[in-house]
Tab-separated table of N, CA, C and O in Angstrom:
chain	number	residue	atom	x	y	z
T	906	MET	N	1.832	13.374	3.170
T	906	MET	CA	2.197	11.989	3.870
T	906	MET	C	3.125	10.878	2.365
T	906	MET	O	1.318	11.171	1.948
T	907	ASN	N	3.201	10.742	2.063
T	907	ASN	CA	3.222	9.882	1.161
T	907	ASN	C	2.250	8.162	1.219
T	907	ASN	O	2.796	8.371	2.381
T	908	GLU	N	1.750	8.165	-0.083
T	908	GLU	CA	0.269	7.427	0.014
T	908	GLU	C	1.590	5.813	0.017
T	908	GLU	O	2.124	5.803	-0.520
T	909	PRO	N	1.503	5.175	1.291
T	909	PRO	CA	1.933	3.270	1.342
T	909	PRO	C	2.095	2.909	-0.632
T	909	PRO	O	0.833	2.680	-0.899
T	910	ASP	N	3.078	2.209	-0.678
T	910	ASP	CA	3.194	1.543	-2.010
T	910	ASP	C	1.705	-0.089	-1.455
T	910	ASP	O	0.959	0.378	-0.683
T	911	ILE	N	1.828	-0.193	-2.905
T	911	ILE	CA	1.441	-1.606	-3.026
T	911	ILE	C	0.322	-2.535	-2.207
T	911	ILE	O	-0.073	-3.130	-1.761
T	912	ASN	N	1.749	-3.212	-1.499
T	912	ASN	CA	2.086	-3.490	-1.264
T	912	ASN	C	2.187	-3.846	0.270
T	912	ASN	O	1.285	-4.371	0.988
T	913	LYS	N	1.998	-2.430	0.491
T	913	LYS	CA	1.682	-1.760	1.794
T	913	LYS	C	-0.244	-1.798	1.902
T	913	LYS	O	-0.568	-2.151	2.901
T	914	ARG	N	-0.753	-0.821	1.219
T	914	ARG	CA	-1.932	-1.393	0.487
T	914	ARG	C	-2.947	-2.427	0.568
T	914	ARG	O	-3.785	-2.688	1.976
T	915	VAL	N	-2.055	-3.618	-0.453
T	915	VAL	CA	-2.787	-5.162	0.298
T	915	VAL	C	-2.540	-5.377	1.711
T	915	VAL	O	-3.397	-5.927	2.034
T	916	PHE	N	-1.411	-5.535	1.900
T	916	PHE	CA	-0.973	-5.574	3.596
T	916	PHE	C	-2.503	-5.178	4.328
T	916	PHE	O	-2.939	-5.867	5.306
T	917	LEU	N	-3.059	-3.962	4.671
T	917	LEU	CA	-3.635	-3.415	5.709
T	917	LEU	C	-4.274	-3.780	5.172
T	917	LEU	O	-5.902	-4.101	6.307
T	918	LEU	N	-5.509	-3.863	3.981
T	918	LEU	CA	-6.452	-4.282	3.369
T	918	LEU	C	-7.052	-5.911	3.913
T	918	LEU	O	-7.471	-6.435	4.239
T	919	ALA	N	-5.654	-6.650	4.442
T	919	ALA	CA	-5.495	-7.971	4.022
T	919	ALA	C	-5.826	-7.960	5.934
T	919	ALA	O	-7.077	-8.729	6.257
T	920	ILE	N	-5.270	-7.558	6.693
T	920	ILE	CA	-6.019	-7.045	8.131
T	920	ILE	C	-7.258	-6.693	8.633
T	920	ILE	O	-7.868	-7.394	9.157
T	921	LEU	N	-7.422	-5.964	7.460
T	921	LEU	CA	-9.084	-5.269	7.805
T	921	LEU	C	-9.736	-6.181	7.695
T	921	LEU	O	-10.801	-6.702	8.480
T	922	LYS	N	-9.828	-7.019	6.954
T	922	LYS	CA	-10.435	-8.623	6.145
T	922	LYS	C	-10.047	-9.526	7.170
T	922	LYS	O	-11.263	-11.043	6.698
T	923	LYS	N	-9.078	-9.494	7.798
T	923	LYS	CA	-9.369	-10.700	8.188
T	923	LYS	C	-9.586	-11.391	9.760
T	923	LYS	O	-10.909	-10.587	9.827
T	924	GLU	N	-10.650	-12.248	9.643
T	924	GLU	CA	-10.927	-13.557	10.546
T	924	GLU	C	-10.854	-12.579	12.268
T	924	GLU	O	-9.445	-12.101	12.429
T	925	SER	N	-11.392	-12.364	12.855
T	925	SER	CA	-11.407	-11.800	14.448
T	925	SER	C	-10.408	-13.075	15.002
T	925	SER	O	-9.518	-13.154	15.954
T	926	ASP	N	-10.239	-14.579	14.737
T	926	ASP	CA	-9.360	-15.289	15.021
T	926	ASP	C	-7.925	-15.019	14.702
T	926	ASP	O	-7.092	-16.114	14.790
T	927	GLU	N	-7.869	-15.080	13.426
T	927	GLU	CA	-6.289	-14.883	13.095
T	927	GLU	C	-5.724	-14.284	13.777
T	927	GLU	O	-6.541	-12.437	13.855
T	928	THR	N	-4.624	-14.435	13.390
T	928	THR	CA	-3.738	-13.477	13.743
T	928	THR	C	-2.550	-12.777	13.045
T	928	THR	O	-2.468	-12.645	11.774
T	929	LEU	N	-1.545	-11.516	12.955
T	929	LEU	CA	-1.342	-11.181	12.192
T	929	LEU	C	0.222	-11.959	11.149
T	929	LEU	O	0.658	-11.829	10.312
T	930	ASP	N	0.610	-12.610	11.923
T	930	ASP	CA	1.271	-13.758	11.661
T	930	ASP	C	0.434	-14.444	10.695
T	930	ASP	O	1.020	-15.049	8.938
T	931	ASP	N	-0.974	-14.884	11.208
T	931	ASP	CA	-1.479	-15.367	9.515
T	931	ASP	C	-1.869	-15.095	8.625
T	931	ASP	O	-1.360	-15.405	7.339
T	932	VAL	N	-1.733	-13.541	9.272
T	932	VAL	CA	-2.194	-12.399	7.394
T	932	VAL	C	-1.388	-12.676	6.875
T	932	VAL	O	-1.254	-12.758	5.669
T	933	THR	N	0.169	-12.721	7.136
T	933	THR	CA	1.334	-12.345	6.720
T	933	THR	C	1.766	-13.937	5.985
T	933	THR	O	1.985	-13.717	4.589
T	934	LYS	N	1.722	-14.827	6.588
T	934	LYS	CA	2.042	-16.190	6.128
T	934	LYS	C	0.891	-16.693	4.868
T	934	LYS	O	0.937	-16.771	3.732
T	935	SER	N	-0.326	-16.245	5.218
T	935	SER	CA	-1.391	-15.647	3.804
T	935	SER	C	-1.420	-15.595	2.673
T	935	SER	O	-1.199	-15.711	1.531
T	936	LEU	N	-0.061	-14.377	2.845
T	936	LEU	CA	0.106	-12.892	1.228
T	936	LEU	C	1.659	-14.369	1.070
T	936	LEU	O	1.152	-13.558	-0.178
T	937	VAL	N	2.073	-14.220	1.560
T	937	VAL	CA	3.721	-14.910	1.522
T	937	VAL	C	3.067	-16.770	0.374
T	937	VAL	O	3.324	-16.842	-1.185
T	938	ASN	N	1.806	-16.760	0.796
T	938	ASN	CA	1.634	-18.066	0.259
T	938	ASN	C	0.572	-18.255	-0.744
T	938	ASN	O	1.024	-18.546	-2.070
T	939	ALA	N	0.172	-16.915	-1.312
T	939	ALA	CA	-0.461	-16.141	-2.715
T	939	ALA	C	0.583	-15.772	-3.280
T	939	ALA	O	-0.337	-14.774	-4.339
T	940	GLY	N	1.924	-15.017	-2.992
T	940	GLY	CA	2.842	-15.159	-3.844
T	940	GLY	C	3.268	-14.033	-3.613
T	940	GLY	O	4.098	-13.098	-4.535
T	941	MET	N	2.824	-12.760	-3.004
T	941	MET	CA	2.736	-11.760	-2.436
T	941	MET	C	4.010	-11.146	-2.043
T	941	MET	O	4.880	-10.396	-2.398
T	942	PHE	N	4.911	-11.598	-1.423
T	942	PHE	CA	6.392	-11.296	-1.196
T	942	PHE	C	6.575	-12.899	-0.436
T	942	PHE	O	5.481	-13.400	-0.653
T	943	GLU	N	7.746	-12.724	-0.294
T	943	GLU	CA	9.319	-14.027	0.586
T	943	GLU	C	8.395	-13.467	2.464
T	943	GLU	O	8.534	-12.276	2.289
T	944	LEU	N	8.534	-14.053	2.548
T	944	LEU	CA	7.901	-14.358	4.636
T	944	LEU	C	9.263	-13.049	5.172
T	944	LEU	O	8.671	-12.374	5.768
T	945	LYS	N	10.140	-12.530	4.522
T	945	LYS	CA	11.668	-12.354	5.471
T	945	LYS	C	10.923	-10.870	4.971
T	945	LYS	O	10.619	-9.750	6.117
T	946	ALA	N	10.318	-10.284	3.874
T	946	ALA	CA	9.779	-9.384	2.993
T	946	ALA	C	7.978	-9.394	3.378
T	946	ALA	O	8.395	-7.553	4.236
T	947	GLY	N	7.982	-10.143	3.714
T	947	GLY	CA	6.609	-9.732	5.111
T	947	GLY	C	6.871	-9.373	6.130
T	947	GLY	O	5.671	-7.783	6.847
T	948	LYS	N	7.442	-9.800	7.186
T	948	LYS	CA	7.789	-8.806	8.125
T	948	LYS	C	8.171	-7.922	8.402
T	948	LYS	O	7.682	-7.738	9.323
T	949	LYS	N	9.538	-7.878	7.460
T	949	LYS	CA	9.745	-6.320	7.059
T	949	LYS	C	8.220	-5.089	6.793
T	949	LYS	O	8.644	-4.283	7.600
T	950	LEU	N	7.687	-5.667	6.096
T	950	LEU	CA	6.286	-4.775	5.818
T	950	LEU	C	5.306	-4.605	7.294
T	950	LEU	O	5.682	-3.105	7.259
T	951	LEU	N	5.434	-5.696	7.772
T	951	LEU	CA	4.483	-5.646	8.996
T	951	LEU	C	5.353	-4.189	9.759
T	951	LEU	O	4.475	-3.364	10.589
T	952	GLN	N	6.777	-4.776	9.688
T	952	GLN	CA	7.718	-3.821	10.781
T	952	GLN	C	7.685	-2.520	10.158
T	952	GLN	O	6.756	-1.648	10.884
T	953	GLU	N	7.621	-2.356	9.766
T	953	GLU	CA	7.246	-1.167	9.184
T	953	GLU	C	5.940	-0.513	8.853
T	953	GLU	O	5.708	1.089	9.518
T	954	LEU	N	4.947	-0.814	8.675
T	954	LEU	CA	3.668	-0.957	9.380
T	954	LEU	C	3.211	-0.174	11.117
T	954	LEU	O	2.482	0.517	10.211
T	955	ARG	N	4.062	-0.910	11.428
T	955	ARG	CA	4.231	-0.581	12.899
T	955	ARG	C	4.597	0.861	12.623
T	955	ARG	O	4.253	1.386	14.347
T	956	ASP	N	6.149	0.378	12.111
T	956	ASP	CA	6.690	2.419	12.902
T	956	ASP	C	6.014	3.873	12.365
T	956	ASP	O	6.024	4.352	12.504
T	957	MET	N	4.818	2.862	10.991
T	957	MET	CA	4.461	4.073	10.492
T	957	MET	C	3.330	4.355	11.286
T	957	MET	O	2.440	5.010	10.846
T	958	GLN	N	2.484	3.131	12.298
T	958	GLN	CA	1.746	3.348	12.797
T	958	GLN	C	0.278	3.350	12.736
T	958	GLN	O	-0.607	4.179	12.631
T	959	TYR	N	0.247	2.208	11.483
T	959	TYR	CA	-0.762	1.882	10.669
T	959	TYR	C	-1.148	1.156	12.110
T	959	TYR	O	-2.844	0.166	11.872
T	960	ILE	N	-0.388	0.475	12.255
T	960	ILE	CA	-0.982	-1.105	13.544
T	960	ILE	C	-0.127	-0.649	14.763
T	960	ILE	O	1.002	0.059	14.845
T	961	VAL	N	-1.448	-0.386	15.463
T	961	VAL	CA	-0.724	-0.373	17.224
T	961	VAL	C	-1.288	-1.515	17.572
T	961	VAL	O	-2.874	-1.987	17.663
T	962	ASN	N	-0.493	-2.022	18.676
T	962	ASN	CA	-0.899	-3.183	19.240
T	962	ASN	C	-1.239	-4.296	18.925
T	962	ASN	O	-3.042	-4.387	19.246
T	963	ASP	N	-1.131	-4.731	17.352
T	963	ASP	CA	-1.717	-5.329	16.979
T	963	ASP	C	-3.135	-5.091	16.007
T	963	ASP	O	-3.697	-5.505	15.722
T	964	GLN	N	-3.671	-3.840	15.935
T	964	GLN	CA	-4.635	-3.087	16.111
T	964	GLN	C	-4.352	-2.883	14.467
T	964	GLN	O	-3.700	-1.385	14.976
T	965	LEU	N	-5.365	-2.246	13.499
T	965	LEU	CA	-4.975	-1.180	12.442
T	965	LEU	C	-5.481	0.032	13.469
T	965	LEU	O	-6.744	0.834	13.640
T	966	THR	N	-4.636	1.681	13.090
T	966	THR	CA	-5.375	2.097	13.591
T	966	THR	C	-6.184	3.373	13.010
T	966	THR	O	-6.348	2.892	11.919
T	967	ILE	N	-6.633	4.528	12.955
T	967	ILE	CA	-7.603	4.505	12.278
T	967	ILE	C	-7.274	5.665	10.741
T	967	ILE	O	-7.171	4.817	9.742
T	968	LYS	N	-5.444	5.728	10.905
T	968	LYS	CA	-5.300	5.957	9.747
T	968	LYS	C	-4.628	4.431	9.307
T	968	LYS	O	-4.433	5.023	7.612
T	969	GLY	N	-4.715	4.060	9.320
T	969	GLY	CA	-4.677	2.544	9.233
T	969	GLY	C	-6.123	1.484	8.676
T	969	GLY	O	-5.136	1.093	6.775
T	970	ILE	N	-6.783	1.745	9.194
T	970	ILE	CA	-7.872	1.289	8.299
T	970	ILE	C	-8.509	2.699	7.140
T	970	ILE	O	-9.226	1.626	6.051
T	971	ALA	N	-8.338	3.518	7.406
T	971	ALA	CA	-8.975	4.110	6.275
T	971	ALA	C	-7.372	4.152	4.626
T	971	ALA	O	-8.263	3.761	3.748
T	972	ILE	N	-6.793	4.323	4.941
T	972	ILE	CA	-5.542	3.133	3.743
T	972	ILE	C	-5.949	2.629	3.376
T	972	ILE	O	-6.600	1.769	1.976
T	973	ALA	N	-6.639	1.002	4.085
T	973	ALA	CA	-7.257	0.284	3.912
T	973	ALA	C	-8.747	-0.046	3.181
T	973	ALA	O	-8.437	-1.122	2.094
T	974	LYS	N	-8.997	0.633	3.163
T	974	LYS	CA	-10.754	1.348	2.916
T	974	LYS	C	-10.715	2.222	1.614
T	974	LYS	O	-11.370	1.826	0.793
T	975	GLU	N	-9.423	2.745	1.239
T	975	GLU	CA	-9.232	3.167	0.545
T	975	GLU	C	-8.693	2.534	-1.129
T	975	GLU	O	-8.819	1.759	-2.233
T	976	ALA	N	-7.832	1.224	-0.096
T	976	ALA	CA	-7.152	0.154	-1.239
T	976	ALA	C	-8.340	-0.533	-1.850
T	976	ALA	O	-8.695	-1.688	-2.880
T	977	GLU	N	-9.447	-0.963	-0.504
T	977	GLU	CA	-10.743	-1.928	-0.823
T	977	GLU	C	-10.936	-1.246	-2.110
T	977	GLU	O	-12.192	-1.426	-2.289
T	978	ALA	N	-11.719	0.247	-2.229
T	978	ALA	CA	-12.053	0.962	-3.342
T	978	ALA	C	-11.760	1.005	-3.971
T	978	ALA	O	-12.202	0.321	-5.347
T	979	GLU	N	-10.646	0.267	-4.150
T	979	GLU	CA	-9.153	0.687	-4.844
T	979	GLU	C	-9.391	-0.688	-6.138
T	979	GLU	O	-9.457	-0.587	-7.104
T	980	PHE	N	-9.425	-1.438	-5.529
T	980	PHE	CA	-9.278	-2.918	-5.843
T	980	PHE	C	-11.404	-3.283	-6.315
T	980	PHE	O	-11.279	-4.201	-6.808
T	981	THR	N	-11.815	-2.804	-6.368
T	981	THR	CA	-12.922	-3.274	-5.983
T	981	THR	C	-13.835	-2.465	-7.363
T	981	THR	O	-14.963	-2.216	-7.517
T	982	LEU	N	-13.234	-1.260	-7.870
T	982	LEU	CA	-13.452	-0.414	-9.076
T	982	LEU	C	-13.840	-1.108	-10.582
T	982	LEU	O	-13.108	-2.420	-10.037
């Protein structure tokens, strides 16, 4: 399995760190506001993460959590 690109890893990390009352749409918009990507690209990335089974029923799967935690460790070095 290929490791997801940086945008996908950051997206997964943002989902992992989201507040309990935030939706995936809120996370997408916050990343757009931060300049990570345009809204259309963000929605496409979100769908790709779903298709790759990193997100199911708007929740991170075990492999989604694993990638997010790897990204967190990478960015805190």
